XYZ file of C-alpha atoms in Angstrom:
568
model
C -158.492 -44.761 34.195
C -157.426 -45.439 30.590
C -153.751 -46.099 29.952
C -153.632 -43.101 27.574
C -154.903 -40.849 30.366
C -152.261 -42.211 32.758
C -149.600 -41.558 30.148
C -150.943 -38.030 29.616
C -150.739 -37.283 33.331
C -147.245 -38.783 33.550
C -146.092 -36.602 30.643
C -147.608 -33.559 32.308
C -145.865 -34.352 35.567
C -142.584 -34.557 33.717
C -143.190 -31.005 32.513
C -144.318 -29.754 35.915
C -142.652 -26.499 36.907
C -141.148 -26.429 40.364
C -139.681 -23.121 41.509
C -139.102 -21.860 45.037
C -141.637 -24.022 46.789
C -144.119 -24.014 43.893
C -145.672 -27.096 42.319
C -147.392 -26.236 39.037
C -149.807 -28.133 36.814
C -150.896 -24.914 35.164
C -152.545 -25.201 31.771
C -152.078 -28.951 31.406
C -155.670 -29.521 30.356
C -155.962 -32.536 32.643
C -159.374 -34.125 33.189
C -159.253 -35.285 36.794
C -162.401 -37.178 37.704
C -161.516 -39.666 40.440
C -158.857 -40.787 42.910
C -157.031 -42.874 40.341
C -156.727 -39.953 37.930
C -154.745 -37.908 40.495
C -152.645 -40.733 41.922
C -149.366 -39.462 40.450
C -150.178 -35.862 41.305
C -150.895 -36.781 44.921
C -147.559 -38.592 45.171
C -145.798 -35.449 43.934
C -147.641 -33.287 46.474
C -146.945 -35.647 49.376
C -143.215 -35.866 48.726
C -142.844 -32.107 48.150
C -141.359 -30.691 51.338
C -141.990 -27.021 52.025
C -144.821 -26.678 49.500
C -145.731 -22.987 49.390
C -147.697 -22.639 46.158
C -149.923 -25.064 44.252
C -151.040 -24.208 40.732
C -154.007 -26.109 39.335
C -155.214 -23.544 36.754
C -156.388 -24.722 33.377
C -157.391 -28.236 34.405
C -160.789 -29.671 35.323
C -161.181 -31.264 38.759
C -164.116 -33.427 39.870
C -165.369 -33.963 43.425
C -163.569 -37.242 44.099
C -160.321 -35.955 42.598
C -160.549 -32.791 44.730
C -161.131 -34.855 47.870
C -158.072 -36.966 47.083
C -155.891 -33.913 46.462
C -157.243 -32.405 49.689
C -156.104 -35.437 51.663
C -152.567 -34.872 50.407
C -152.703 -31.227 51.514
C -153.695 -31.960 55.109
C -150.089 -31.820 56.351
C -148.856 -29.002 54.113
C -148.644 -26.301 56.765
C -146.283 -24.160 54.652
C -148.852 -23.682 51.870
C -149.372 -19.961 51.191
C -150.618 -19.576 47.626
C -153.509 -21.404 45.948
C -153.708 -20.585 42.238
C -156.905 -22.403 41.383
C -158.524 -20.348 38.629
C -160.304 -22.024 35.695
C -160.267 -25.336 37.547
C -163.776 -26.639 36.928
C -164.311 -26.330 33.164
C -167.154 -28.564 32.048
C -168.203 -29.469 35.586
C -171.767 -29.229 36.832
C -172.249 -26.277 39.141
C -173.377 -28.701 41.865
C -169.955 -30.401 41.774
C -167.968 -27.285 42.571
C -169.040 -26.427 46.163
C -168.206 -29.882 47.643
C -164.860 -29.844 45.832
C -164.068 -26.418 47.302
C -165.211 -27.480 50.772
C -162.819 -30.462 50.729
C -159.852 -28.374 49.640
C -160.659 -25.626 52.152
C -160.990 -28.062 55.058
C -157.616 -29.576 54.187
C -155.939 -26.166 54.322
C -157.489 -25.472 57.708
C -156.496 -28.926 59.003
C -152.914 -28.374 57.882
C -152.698 -25.154 59.878
C -151.600 -23.289 56.763
C -151.579 -19.495 56.546
C -152.635 -18.360 53.095
C -151.421 -15.230 51.341
C -153.026 -15.718 47.915
C -156.321 -17.380 47.009
C -157.195 -17.245 43.309
C -160.454 -18.879 42.197
C -161.134 -16.674 39.178
C -162.955 -17.943 36.084
C -164.820 -20.629 37.986
C -168.541 -20.137 37.352
C -169.606 -21.354 40.779
C -172.273 -18.764 41.659
C -173.485 -18.047 45.210
C -173.203 -21.733 46.176
C -169.522 -21.664 45.284
C -168.989 -18.768 47.679
C -170.632 -20.902 50.355
C -168.054 -23.568 49.468
C -165.192 -21.265 50.542
C -167.071 -19.483 53.324
C -165.663 -21.660 56.107
C -162.126 -21.294 54.746
C -162.422 -17.497 54.544
C -163.618 -17.295 58.142
C -160.851 -19.584 59.438
C -157.421 -18.770 60.833
C -155.968 -19.966 57.510
C -157.135 -16.686 55.956
C -156.148 -14.343 58.786
C -152.947 -13.789 56.782
C -154.630 -13.429 53.368
C -153.191 -10.652 51.179
C -154.748 -11.338 47.767
C -158.266 -12.592 47.018
C -159.012 -13.098 43.328
C -162.573 -14.028 42.362
C -162.889 -12.589 38.875
C -165.697 -13.881 36.657
C -167.257 -16.315 39.136
C -170.932 -15.389 38.757
C -171.314 -14.684 42.470
C -174.342 -12.434 42.077
C -175.821 -10.339 44.853
C -176.233 -13.334 47.163
C -172.633 -14.450 46.741
C -171.392 -10.911 47.294
C -173.234 -10.723 50.610
C -171.884 -14.098 51.757
C -168.364 -13.048 50.798
C -168.697 -9.720 52.623
C -169.897 -11.426 55.797
C -167.043 -13.953 55.658
C -164.424 -11.210 55.254
C -165.973 -9.275 58.124
C -165.784 -12.308 60.420
C -162.209 -12.980 59.319
C -161.174 -9.425 60.145
C -162.912 -9.350 63.516
C -161.517 -12.709 64.649
C -158.006 -11.995 63.364
C -158.086 -8.630 65.157
C -159.158 -10.345 68.369
C -156.206 -12.727 67.925
C -153.816 -9.765 67.724
C -153.001 -9.888 63.989
C -155.722 -8.126 61.940
C -156.448 -9.250 58.390
C -154.365 -7.104 56.012
C -155.977 -7.832 52.643
C -154.155 -5.906 49.908
C -155.638 -7.049 46.589
C -159.320 -7.699 45.891
C -160.436 -8.722 42.396
C -164.065 -9.501 41.589
C -164.900 -8.286 38.092
C -167.802 -9.659 36.045
C -169.764 -11.032 39.009
C -173.099 -9.171 38.733
C -172.786 -7.910 42.273
C -175.053 -4.935 41.546
C -175.781 -2.341 44.243
C -176.598 -4.684 47.109
C -173.560 -6.900 46.635
C -171.231 -3.912 46.217
C -172.675 -2.175 49.278
C -172.189 -5.264 51.437
C -168.580 -5.584 50.307
C -167.999 -1.858 50.841
C -168.819 -2.278 54.530
C -166.224 -5.048 54.776
C -163.641 -2.933 52.909
C -164.190 -0.018 55.274
C -163.549 -2.304 58.226
C -160.445 -3.926 56.716
C -158.745 -0.657 55.712
C -155.607 -2.183 54.136
C -156.575 -2.481 50.468
C -154.041 -1.456 47.828
C -155.833 -2.719 44.708
C -159.571 -3.000 44.077
C -160.800 -4.363 40.748
C -164.592 -4.611 40.350
C -165.374 -3.929 36.658
C -168.578 -4.978 34.896
C -170.761 -5.594 37.940
C -173.912 -3.610 37.155
C -173.226 -1.208 40.018
C -175.124 2.105 39.954
C -174.900 5.264 42.056
C -175.925 3.736 45.444
C -173.289 1.017 45.195
C -170.663 3.394 43.821
C -171.327 5.816 46.663
C -170.910 3.032 49.232
C -167.626 1.988 47.656
C -166.453 5.610 47.649
C -167.032 5.844 51.399
C -165.121 2.601 51.908
C -162.141 3.759 49.843
C -161.618 6.732 52.174
C -160.681 4.237 54.884
C -158.030 2.494 52.776
C -155.158 5.016 52.718
C -152.722 2.701 50.894
C -154.985 2.292 47.856
C -152.950 2.354 44.617
C -155.300 0.919 41.965
C -159.054 1.469 41.645
C -160.715 -0.222 38.668
C -164.492 0.127 38.458
C -164.703 0.055 34.669
C -168.098 -0.492 33.035
C -170.325 0.320 35.989
C -172.751 3.264 36.026
C -171.608 6.208 38.171
C -173.625 9.118 36.734
C -172.568 12.543 38.008
C -173.667 11.762 41.595
C -171.511 8.641 41.809
C -168.585 10.353 40.104
C -168.752 13.320 42.509
C -168.898 10.930 45.490
C -165.842 9.080 44.186
C -163.992 12.350 43.532
C -164.586 13.381 47.148
C -163.277 10.021 48.362
C -160.108 10.338 46.276
C -159.292 13.601 48.072
C -158.503 11.502 51.147
C -155.970 9.324 49.303
C -152.348 10.083 48.403
C -151.022 6.825 46.957
C -153.418 6.227 44.065
C -151.591 5.416 40.823
C -154.303 3.989 38.564
C -157.897 5.202 38.219
C -160.049 3.289 35.733
C -163.531 4.782 35.503
C -163.866 4.035 31.788
C -167.381 3.363 30.463
C -168.817 4.508 33.807
C -170.987 7.374 32.544
C -169.253 9.903 34.791
C -170.698 12.731 32.667
C -169.232 16.226 32.516
C -170.046 17.283 36.075
C -168.426 14.119 37.385
C -165.377 14.723 35.190
C -165.040 18.292 36.506
C -165.138 16.968 40.085
C -162.521 14.303 39.353
C -160.325 16.894 37.615
C -160.437 19.098 40.715
C -159.340 16.176 42.898
C -156.541 15.238 40.522
C -155.289 18.799 40.321
C -155.196 19.219 44.098
C -153.733 15.829 45.007
C -152.865 12.317 43.775
C -149.170 13.091 43.218
C -148.313 9.508 42.170
C -150.996 9.171 39.480
C -149.874 7.093 36.478
C -153.118 6.311 34.629
C -156.470 8.068 34.396
C -159.243 6.506 32.331
C -162.470 8.473 31.862
C -163.311 7.047 28.444
C -166.858 6.483 27.187
C -168.362 8.619 29.933
C -170.353 11.171 27.883
C -167.847 13.855 28.876
C -168.073 17.041 26.808
C -165.330 19.344 25.514
C -164.971 21.774 28.442
C -164.811 18.977 31.006
C -162.299 16.975 28.964
C -160.036 20.007 28.641
C -160.230 20.559 32.395
C -159.271 16.930 33.002
C -156.254 17.402 30.732
C -155.213 20.559 32.591
C -155.497 18.727 35.917
C -152.743 16.236 34.999
C -150.258 18.853 33.784
C -147.917 18.513 36.756
C -148.309 14.791 37.393
C -144.710 13.703 36.931
C -145.522 9.987 36.939
C -148.394 10.109 34.452
C -148.136 7.546 31.658
C -151.644 7.414 30.184
C -154.716 9.625 29.884
C -157.732 8.023 28.197
C -160.610 10.267 27.126
C -161.683 8.273 24.075
C -165.326 7.657 23.237
C -166.642 10.852 24.814
C -168.650 13.739 23.333
C -166.017 16.257 22.247
C -166.741 16.637 18.563
C -164.061 17.062 15.922
C -163.145 20.566 17.074
C -163.059 19.482 20.711
C -160.714 16.599 19.888
C -158.395 19.012 18.074
C -158.402 21.367 21.059
C -157.632 18.511 23.435
C -154.703 17.347 21.301
C -153.366 20.908 21.030
C -153.658 21.413 24.778
C -151.825 18.220 25.684
C -149.130 18.975 23.099
C -148.663 22.455 24.556
C -148.210 20.900 27.993
C -145.767 18.354 26.485
C -148.186 15.565 27.344
C -149.188 14.623 23.823
C -147.560 11.218 24.080
C -149.653 10.176 27.064
C -153.043 11.046 25.529
C -154.748 7.965 24.151
C -156.593 7.669 20.860
C -159.715 9.761 20.293
C -160.861 7.710 17.300
C -164.133 6.622 18.913
C -165.341 10.074 19.914
C -169.133 10.213 19.727
C -169.408 13.839 18.608
C -170.933 16.823 20.333
C -174.161 16.090 22.237
C -177.378 17.839 21.307
C -178.261 20.839 23.469
C -179.682 19.936 26.901
C -179.392 16.221 26.066
C -176.882 15.479 28.792
C -178.774 17.174 31.635
C -182.123 15.626 30.772
C -180.672 12.118 30.410
C -178.700 12.448 33.619
C -181.748 13.581 35.580
C -183.906 10.791 34.153
C -181.269 8.187 34.926
C -180.711 9.307 38.484
C -184.444 9.434 39.141
C -184.579 5.822 37.976
C -181.715 4.931 40.321
C -183.420 6.537 43.298
C -186.611 4.615 42.543
C -184.587 1.436 42.174
C -182.824 2.072 45.483
C -186.177 2.457 47.252
C -187.537 -0.635 45.542
C -184.514 -2.697 46.583
C -185.557 -2.430 50.212
C -188.657 -4.518 49.473
C -187.409 -6.673 46.613
C -186.209 -10.221 47.247
C -183.716 -11.459 44.681
C -183.922 -15.006 43.411
C -180.300 -16.136 43.290
C -180.954 -18.743 40.634
C -182.051 -15.977 38.260
C -178.871 -13.951 38.674
C -177.120 -15.911 35.966
C -179.859 -15.342 33.415
C -180.689 -11.661 33.937
C -177.988 -9.168 32.955
C -177.317 -6.148 35.168
C -179.612 -3.216 34.585
C -178.223 -0.648 32.172
C -179.451 2.843 31.477
C -178.546 2.803 27.801
C -177.601 0.201 25.213
C -173.887 0.289 24.425
C -172.628 1.091 20.964
C -170.156 -0.986 18.998
C -167.246 1.308 19.888
C -167.930 0.877 23.586
C -168.073 -2.901 23.225
C -164.834 -3.115 21.256
C -163.025 -0.837 23.708
C -164.119 -2.743 26.817
C -165.717 -6.035 25.734
C -168.185 -7.887 27.943
C -170.825 -10.562 27.236
C -173.629 -8.282 28.410
C -172.559 -5.472 26.091
C -172.474 -7.834 23.124
C -175.952 -9.155 23.872
C -177.314 -5.652 24.422
C -176.245 -4.685 20.901
C -179.326 -6.648 19.840
C -180.160 -8.990 16.995
C -178.369 -6.770 14.469
C -175.080 -6.932 16.389
C -173.274 -8.825 13.618
C -174.096 -6.305 10.935
C -173.393 -3.377 13.287
C -169.912 -4.701 14.065
C -169.348 -5.582 10.424
C -170.192 -2.027 9.367
C -167.562 -0.558 11.709
C -164.768 -2.810 10.502
C -162.307 -1.427 7.974
C -161.000 -4.451 6.063
C -158.106 -2.383 4.738
C -156.669 -2.312 8.269
C -155.540 -5.905 8.702
C -154.154 -5.346 12.200
C -157.485 -3.888 13.293
C -159.320 -6.954 11.936
C -157.088 -9.210 14.057
C -157.676 -6.992 17.074
C -161.464 -7.050 16.566
C -161.387 -10.840 16.249
C -159.643 -11.107 19.625
C -161.896 -8.515 21.256
C -165.047 -10.394 20.261
C -163.671 -13.837 21.099
C -162.488 -12.680 24.547
C -166.104 -12.792 25.813
C -166.823 -16.292 24.452
C -168.523 -18.633 26.932
C -168.801 -22.312 26.090
C -171.471 -22.914 28.742
C -173.662 -19.915 27.823
C -175.599 -20.745 24.647
C -176.781 -17.174 24.055
C -173.333 -15.578 24.444
C -171.645 -18.363 22.479
C -174.029 -17.915 19.566
C -173.665 -14.115 19.591
C -169.866 -14.329 19.600
C -169.625 -16.872 16.770
C -172.185 -15.034 14.620
C -170.254 -11.782 15.058
C -166.924 -13.405 14.259
C -168.360 -15.081 11.161
C -169.729 -11.748 9.947
C -166.379 -9.975 10.344
C -164.325 -12.806 8.865
C -166.636 -13.293 5.878
C -166.448 -9.586 5.046
C -162.664 -9.556 5.381
C -161.834 -12.712 3.454
C -164.323 -11.914 0.670
C -162.702 -8.531 0.026
C -160.203 -8.814 -2.879
C -157.751 -6.314 -1.359
C -157.673 -8.090 2.028
C -154.337 -9.764 2.843
C -155.023 -13.048 4.667
C -151.403 -13.917 5.392
C -150.769 -10.560 7.074
C -153.956 -11.099 9.108
C -152.703 -14.503 10.271
C -149.300 -12.994 11.118
C -150.919 -10.183 13.127
C -153.055 -12.709 14.972
C -149.974 -14.769 15.860
C -148.187 -11.653 17.143
C -151.123 -10.645 19.309
C -151.381 -14.175 20.696
C -147.712 -14.005 21.689
C -146.662 -16.722 19.226
C -144.648 -14.544 16.874
C -142.297 -11.642 17.497
C -142.720 -8.444 15.543
C -140.914 -5.156 15.142
C -144.248 -3.396 14.659
C -146.131 -1.717 17.498
C -148.501 -4.660 17.884
C -148.720 -5.815 21.493
C -149.587 -9.337 22.661
C -152.844 -9.692 24.564
C -153.507 -11.828 27.624
C -154.679 -15.014 25.945
C -157.934 -16.546 27.213
C -159.583 -19.796 26.174
C -162.189 -17.939 24.117
C -159.509 -16.684 21.718
C -158.460 -20.218 20.857
C -161.981 -21.670 20.863
C -163.162 -19.039 18.385
C -160.087 -19.520 16.218
C -160.853 -23.239 16.151
C -164.374 -22.383 14.972
C -163.110 -19.958 12.313
C -160.588 -22.300 10.686
C -163.339 -24.873 10.150
C -165.478 -22.427 8.161
C -165.502 -22.236 4.369
C -164.409 -18.584 4.407
C -161.029 -19.346 6.027
C -158.239 -19.878 3.426
C -157.056 -23.469 3.672
C -153.543 -22.530 2.529
C -152.943 -20.573 5.751
C -154.027 -23.333 8.133
C -150.583 -24.921 7.811
C -148.978 -21.718 9.099
C -151.261 -21.636 12.126
C -150.649 -25.315 12.795
C -146.874 -24.873 12.751
C -146.936 -22.071 15.320
C -149.517 -23.753 17.529
C -147.331 -26.862 17.707
C -144.567 -24.927 19.432
C -144.306 -24.645 23.201
C -145.283 -21.158 24.288
C -145.921 -19.702 27.729
C -148.649 -17.372 26.459
C -150.947 -20.368 25.933
C -150.202 -22.240 29.155
C -153.322 -21.015 30.918
C -155.537 -22.335 28.108
C -154.336 -25.920 27.960
C -157.603 -27.592 26.968
C -158.537 -25.015 24.317
C -154.967 -25.023 22.975
C -154.907 -28.799 22.604
C -158.287 -28.879 20.837
C -157.169 -26.160 18.422
C -153.904 -28.001 17.700
C -155.819 -31.201 17.017
C -158.258 -29.453 14.685
C -155.466 -27.709 12.767
C -153.542 -30.970 12.362
C -156.659 -32.709 11.081
C -157.414 -29.932 8.593
C -153.781 -29.878 7.429
C -153.880 -33.621 6.811
C -157.111 -33.288 4.819
C -155.838 -30.494 2.581
């Protein structure tokens, strides 16, 4: 190991956060390849008595390094929380399963009882799920309360393996007298599709203790949605249900509405971009009106909901004392329908909780909704029958996007960004996004930049190219417009990244590596004003918690900005 690398690790250890049994290397951007590279870290782990939480997010860990860390964990029986998201950046997929197996075996050997296991943003695929299968089935996970596997590329095969492991864990923990009481399950952006979702639904129904379920952007259609609806009935403590950007259609929406009638504790319902359609919205409105007394948020945006259904949804929340947000944006109300909806919510003194309607798609043509709905559901039924005979090739899951009944529009993408939506905008995506951007609204330009860059994937050539082309198109249009104010744009960007405080209504976003990687790309382009690079460099040089989870991307951006500043 080079002396500079040793010094880097030593400096990072000096900054390590230790609070209430937690040892954190979060966001250090460490490249840990072998035993020598983790020597100091292992010493810290070994001497830490009562270790309850280990944070390794935002570093990159190789097989040998993971095995060495695992050895140090073999006597840490008090370990409860493993925050290991974004831990394998730049690693070959084949490296990840053996690394996970080593760490899992160490936890089991130690006799630990986990409460939190977070492996989000590790693109390990079905084989990665196999890497944690033994751990999930072990006594170490009988006490598990939170399982976070967001954006892991599990696919259908991984979803089935995960479901089987959770089922075994519940059955064996029940036999031991202390049933698994999983509370939080997060698995967005995993391409689980119908089969994966259905397998997990069976496990959820058995477990019965879920309080939060987050499964957005998984290519789930009516059969999978219906299975999940049945499972939710058996989880009476459910508070948050986020199935954003899946495809309900009216049948799935009605099934989910029926399930929600059995629940009293739901606070957040996110069915945005789920194509609930008007009939589905009417059914959900009926459920809301009759129950759900604790409801705080209801999102039925981008669902092809028409005026009458939207008004009924608004009426259904009239007496929800805890309601904070109602989102009906991107539907088919038309200008008059939007006005009626605003007037209705104002009359009920709920105007402040109604979200923007700026992306409304206008009134649908006559009979358009019914014919499209029928065609789509016929396709789903055929697909469901075909699934019984079809064998999925797991290796193809990462190349083929989930099936979608309709290409998304730019408004849908910018409201709920995903790589698949960006790609499905087609070859003209850059010009389509560019056309929708108002360069007079500097804050909106900054917001669009962050929306697009949030789906950036360094290891996916197609997505990476689409993101950078789109960003270049927007930035070129903005910076080439004489009335555009670059300094205000930079200031807005800094506010949204959490690097600058503002008295305006701008809110910081949750920073991901893609934001910083795309900013690094942008500042190197000829369109970016060189005089403002110094401002960015000054703010990026400061210590800031908002960037801790993106250590590697942050450091590369800082280095690039410093180099450009020196050259100017």
